[in-house]
Backbone as CSV, one residue per row, in Angstrom:
resi,resn,N_x,N_y,N_z,CA_x,CA_y,CA_z,C_x,C_y,C_z
1,MET,-8.495,-79.054,-74.831,-7.102,-79.469,-74.534,-6.185,-78.263,-74.838
2,ALA,-5.138,-78.026,-74.026,-4.291,-76.930,-74.200,-3.489,-77.211,-75.476
3,GLU,-3.016,-76.120,-76.112,-2.083,-76.243,-77.220,-0.955,-75.346,-77.087
4,LEU,0.283,-75.808,-77.354,1.433,-75.031,-77.206,2.083,-74.844,-78.598
5,LEU,2.212,-73.650,-78.977,2.740,-73.335,-80.338,4.098,-72.600,-80.265
6,GLY,5.003,-72.959,-81.159,6.282,-72.224,-81.277,6.184,-71.153,-82.334
7,ARG,7.008,-70.210,-82.333,7.025,-69.186,-83.340,7.030,-69.794,-84.848
8,ASN,7.735,-70.959,-84.931,7.862,-71.578,-86.254,6.463,-72.276,-86.646
9,GLN,5.563,-72.312,-85.774,4.220,-72.856,-86.131,3.206,-71.802,-86.528
10,LEU,3.625,-70.474,-86.531,2.768,-69.470,-86.886,3.062,-69.087,-88.232
11,HIS,1.980,-68.479,-89.002,2.141,-68.118,-90.338,3.135,-66.947,-90.456
12,ALA,4.140,-67.001,-91.293,4.995,-65.874,-91.591,4.428,-64.993,-92.648
13,ASP,4.442,-63.706,-92.438,3.985,-62.731,-93.413,5.073,-61.631,-93.397
14,GLY,5.991,-61.718,-94.272,7.174,-60.816,-94.214,7.926,-61.133,-92.840
15,THR,8.095,-60.091,-92.022,8.738,-60.192,-90.719,7.758,-60.437,-89.702
16,SER,6.543,-60.473,-89.957,5.442,-60.733,-88.873,5.030,-62.158,-88.818
17,LEU,4.377,-62.531,-87.749,3.922,-63.795,-87.603,2.360,-63.713,-87.251
18,GLU,1.548,-64.677,-87.827,0.137,-64.512,-87.688,-0.469,-65.839,-87.076
19,PHE,-1.501,-65.624,-86.263,-2.222,-66.629,-85.630,-3.755,-66.404,-85.837
20,GLU,-4.528,-67.376,-86.503,-5.832,-67.225,-86.681,-6.608,-68.315,-85.958
21,GLY,-7.452,-67.849,-85.006,-8.082,-68.692,-84.011,-8.872,-69.880,-84.623
22,PHE,-9.545,-69.774,-85.712,-10.313,-70.734,-86.321,-9.509,-72.003,-86.530
23,GLU,-8.151,-71.879,-86.727,-7.335,-72.906,-87.112,-6.976,-73.836,-85.805
24,HIS,-7.424,-73.247,-84.587,-7.067,-73.943,-83.380,-8.273,-74.236,-82.578
25,GLY,-9.300,-74.576,-83.137,-10.557,-74.982,-82.437,-11.372,-73.702,-82.272
26,ASP,-12.019,-73.645,-81.161,-13.036,-72.514,-80.874,-12.324,-71.473,-80.161
27,VAL,-11.424,-70.753,-80.851,-10.644,-69.620,-80.309,-11.156,-68.349,-80.988
28,GLY,-11.757,-67.414,-80.234,-12.406,-66.346,-80.937,-11.653,-65.128,-81.130
29,LEU,-10.325,-65.337,-81.369,-9.512,-64.093,-81.653,-8.400,-64.607,-82.545
30,SER,-7.761,-63.549,-83.118,-6.542,-63.751,-83.982,-5.518,-62.694,-83.554
31,PHE,-4.287,-62.906,-84.006,-3.333,-61.862,-83.671,-2.094,-61.824,-84.670
32,ILE,-1.433,-60.747,-84.684,-0.258,-60.655,-85.494,0.863,-60.076,-84.538
33,LEU,2.004,-60.812,-84.662,3.173,-60.413,-83.886,4.034,-59.556,-84.963
34,VAL,3.983,-58.247,-84.798,4.781,-57.438,-85.722,6.144,-57.256,-85.248
35,ASN,7.066,-57.296,-86.312,8.429,-56.992,-86.009,8.813,-56.125,-87.312
36,GLY,8.570,-54.866,-87.306,8.630,-54.116,-88.516,9.841,-53.179,-88.508
37,GLU,10.401,-52.914,-89.670,11.454,-52.042,-89.938,11.034,-50.610,-90.038
38,PRO,11.880,-49.617,-89.759,11.494,-48.266,-89.875,11.025,-47.962,-91.350
39,GLY,9.798,-47.152,-91.296,9.134,-46.792,-92.466,8.166,-47.898,-93.019
40,GLY,8.091,-49.069,-92.390,7.240,-50.127,-92.849,5.890,-49.995,-92.140
41,GLY,4.832,-50.676,-92.713,3.597,-50.795,-92.045,2.426,-51.038,-93.203
42,PRO,1.323,-51.419,-92.759,0.329,-51.743,-93.697,-0.393,-50.437,-94.272
43,ARG,-0.859,-50.490,-95.518,-1.652,-49.453,-96.077,-3.108,-49.403,-95.460
44,LEU,-3.791,-48.345,-95.755,-5.136,-48.110,-95.110,-6.060,-49.326,-95.319
45,HIS,-6.838,-49.681,-94.319,-7.660,-50.804,-94.398,-8.721,-50.760,-93.222
46,ARG,-9.684,-51.599,-93.235,-10.526,-51.702,-92.084,-11.037,-53.131,-91.914
47,HIS,-11.654,-53.435,-90.715,-12.187,-54.670,-90.466,-13.612,-54.565,-89.846
48,PRO,-14.392,-55.570,-89.935,-15.842,-55.434,-89.382,-15.828,-55.712,-87.789
49,TYR,-14.623,-55.771,-87.271,-14.404,-56.086,-85.848,-13.261,-55.117,-85.279
50,ALA,-13.191,-55.041,-83.998,-12.142,-54.141,-83.416,-10.794,-54.800,-83.483
51,GLU,-9.792,-53.894,-83.618,-8.358,-54.253,-83.613,-7.615,-53.488,-82.531
52,VAL,-6.883,-54.135,-81.692,-6.204,-53.535,-80.631,-4.648,-53.793,-80.841
53,PHE,-3.925,-52.640,-80.797,-2.473,-52.616,-81.066,-1.723,-52.399,-79.722
54,VAL,-0.894,-53.330,-79.345,-0.173,-53.189,-78.126,1.345,-52.992,-78.503
55,ILE,1.826,-51.705,-78.261,3.138,-51.430,-78.730,4.098,-51.967,-77.605
56,GLN,4.979,-52.768,-78.021,5.939,-53.389,-77.074,7.365,-52.752,-77.120
57,GLU,7.741,-52.269,-78.259,9.061,-51.706,-78.497,9.006,-50.833,-79.708
58,GLY,9.691,-49.583,-79.637,9.704,-48.746,-80.812,8.604,-47.741,-80.699
59,ARG,8.433,-47.001,-81.901,7.405,-46.045,-82.060,6.659,-46.307,-83.404
60,ALA,5.353,-45.818,-83.357,4.483,-46.031,-84.517,3.560,-44.834,-84.667
61,THR,3.314,-44.453,-85.889,2.365,-43.316,-86.193,1.198,-43.985,-86.780
62,PHE,0.012,-43.944,-86.092,-1.251,-44.543,-86.541,-2.131,-43.432,-87.192
63,THR,-2.846,-43.810,-88.120,-4.015,-43.105,-88.725,-5.255,-43.848,-88.531
64,VAL,-6.094,-43.338,-87.672,-7.435,-44.046,-87.442,-8.541,-43.156,-87.794
65,GLU,-9.317,-43.346,-88.725,-10.449,-42.449,-89.229,-10.010,-41.072,-89.420
66,GLY,-8.825,-40.936,-89.958,-8.271,-39.538,-90.284,-7.600,-38.887,-89.119
67,GLN,-7.522,-39.449,-87.882,-6.865,-38.972,-86.699,-5.404,-39.533,-86.694
68,THR,-4.437,-38.726,-86.508,-3.013,-39.172,-86.362,-2.747,-39.384,-84.958
69,ILE,-2.212,-40.544,-84.564,-1.816,-40.905,-83.195,-0.389,-41.367,-83.245
70,ASP,0.482,-40.665,-82.443,1.849,-41.137,-82.223,1.864,-41.959,-80.974
71,ALA,2.365,-43.162,-81.182,2.362,-44.135,-80.009,3.714,-44.731,-79.796
72,ALA,4.089,-45.117,-78.634,5.353,-45.625,-78.265,5.196,-46.929,-77.417
73,ALA,6.333,-47.627,-77.149,6.285,-48.783,-76.257,5.512,-48.494,-74.977
74,GLY,4.633,-49.482,-74.604,3.809,-49.414,-73.401,2.476,-48.765,-73.582
75,GLN,2.221,-48.338,-74.826,0.919,-47.733,-75.078,0.108,-48.644,-76.030
76,VAL,-1.209,-48.421,-76.003,-2.185,-49.233,-76.725,-3.144,-48.307,-77.580
77,VAL,-3.377,-48.687,-78.811,-4.198,-48.056,-79.738,-5.382,-48.964,-80.035
78,VAL,-6.527,-48.384,-80.162,-7.713,-49.194,-80.504,-8.383,-48.631,-81.764
79,ALA,-8.563,-49.437,-82.720,-9.353,-49.125,-83.938,-10.694,-49.952,-83.750
80,ARG,-11.847,-49.212,-83.649,-13.129,-49.889,-83.538,-13.647,-50.490,-84.819
81,PRO,-14.626,-51.305,-84.749,-15.154,-52.008,-85.922,-15.437,-50.945,-86.987
82,GLY,-15.025,-51.207,-88.180,-15.309,-50.395,-89.418,-14.449,-49.186,-89.578
83,GLU,-13.590,-48.821,-88.607,-12.702,-47.593,-88.681,-11.519,-47.947,-89.583
84,ALA,-11.424,-46.996,-90.560,-10.232,-47.172,-91.474,-8.993,-46.804,-90.660
85,HIS,-7.962,-47.655,-90.794,-6.771,-47.360,-90.096,-5.535,-47.916,-90.879
86,LYS,-4.332,-47.418,-90.335,-3.031,-47.937,-90.840,-2.010,-47.478,-89.807
87,PHE,-0.745,-47.884,-89.983,0.276,-47.460,-89.156,1.563,-47.519,-89.845
88,VAL,2.625,-46.759,-89.412,3.949,-46.866,-89.980,4.961,-46.858,-88.838
89,ASN,6.048,-47.663,-88.908,7.075,-47.550,-87.915,7.808,-46.197,-88.102
90,SER,7.564,-45.279,-87.227,7.979,-43.926,-87.326,9.250,-43.753,-86.533
91,GLY,9.815,-44.886,-85.956,11.058,-44.804,-85.155,12.309,-45.111,-85.946
92,ASP,13.371,-45.146,-85.308,14.670,-45.461,-86.134,15.132,-46.810,-85.808
93,GLY,14.293,-47.731,-85.215,14.589,-49.116,-84.886,13.492,-49.930,-85.165
94,PRO,13.556,-51.127,-84.661,12.390,-52.174,-84.960,11.180,-51.649,-84.222
95,LEU,10.007,-51.942,-84.787,8.754,-51.824,-84.108,8.260,-53.251,-83.823
96,LYS,8.047,-53.406,-82.489,7.434,-54.762,-81.968,6.213,-54.489,-81.401
97,GLN,5.116,-55.058,-81.911,3.797,-54.893,-81.349,2.948,-56.069,-81.563
98,LEU,1.888,-56.231,-80.737,0.945,-57.237,-80.826,-0.348,-56.670,-81.306
99,ASP,-0.789,-57.086,-82.490,-2.064,-56.740,-83.085,-3.164,-57.592,-82.904
100,ILE,-4.114,-57.328,-81.974,-5.190,-58.452,-81.599,-6.452,-58.133,-82.398
101,HIS,-6.921,-59.136,-83.164,-8.153,-58.935,-83.954,-9.185,-59.723,-83.171
102,ALA,-10.355,-59.077,-82.975,-11.513,-59.551,-82.312,-12.281,-60.428,-83.191
103,SER,-11.710,-61.461,-83.785,-12.338,-62.317,-84.756,-11.449,-63.586,-84.826
104,ASP,-12.093,-64.717,-85.101,-11.374,-65.976,-85.223,-10.609,-66.111,-86.528
105,ARG,-10.730,-65.065,-87.379,-9.976,-65.085,-88.695,-9.820,-63.584,-89.218
106,PHE,-8.870,-63.345,-89.966,-8.612,-62.074,-90.521,-9.598,-61.697,-91.648
107,ILE,-10.298,-60.627,-91.443,-11.297,-60.175,-92.557,-10.807,-58.721,-92.819
108,THR,-10.234,-58.374,-93.945,-9.727,-57.109,-94.208,-10.197,-56.518,-95.497
109,GLU,-10.620,-55.377,-95.469,-10.984,-54.577,-96.658,-9.988,-53.482,-96.857
110,TRP,-9.152,-53.698,-97.960,-8.084,-52.659,-98.198,-8.657,-51.544,-98.947
111,LEU,-8.204,-50.344,-98.481,-8.706,-49.146,-98.951,-7.822,-48.319,-99.856
112,GLU,-6.545,-48.660,-99.821,-5.653,-48.064,-100.657,-4.537,-49.126,-101.050
């Protein structure tokens, strides 16, 4: 059966919203709707699955396995399973992106 969720039905984590697939039946992915302020972003971490970042507005600087990647709206960054990664809003306005986790739940190992 289809399910319709409003933003107020997603888990709030600061200014971001989270969806974990296991809470909605047999949904094999999770995602985060990021709405970040300049200078904000998660510290270095990794997952046992891939994470795909779809930048919708603003700029971000990613570090993936030691490689620095400057990305802007309309671009996509991929962190493969086990790759250490982080990002920071490197623009002067909001960063809006969709972070897709190839897992029905968030599994995160924090490295710093």
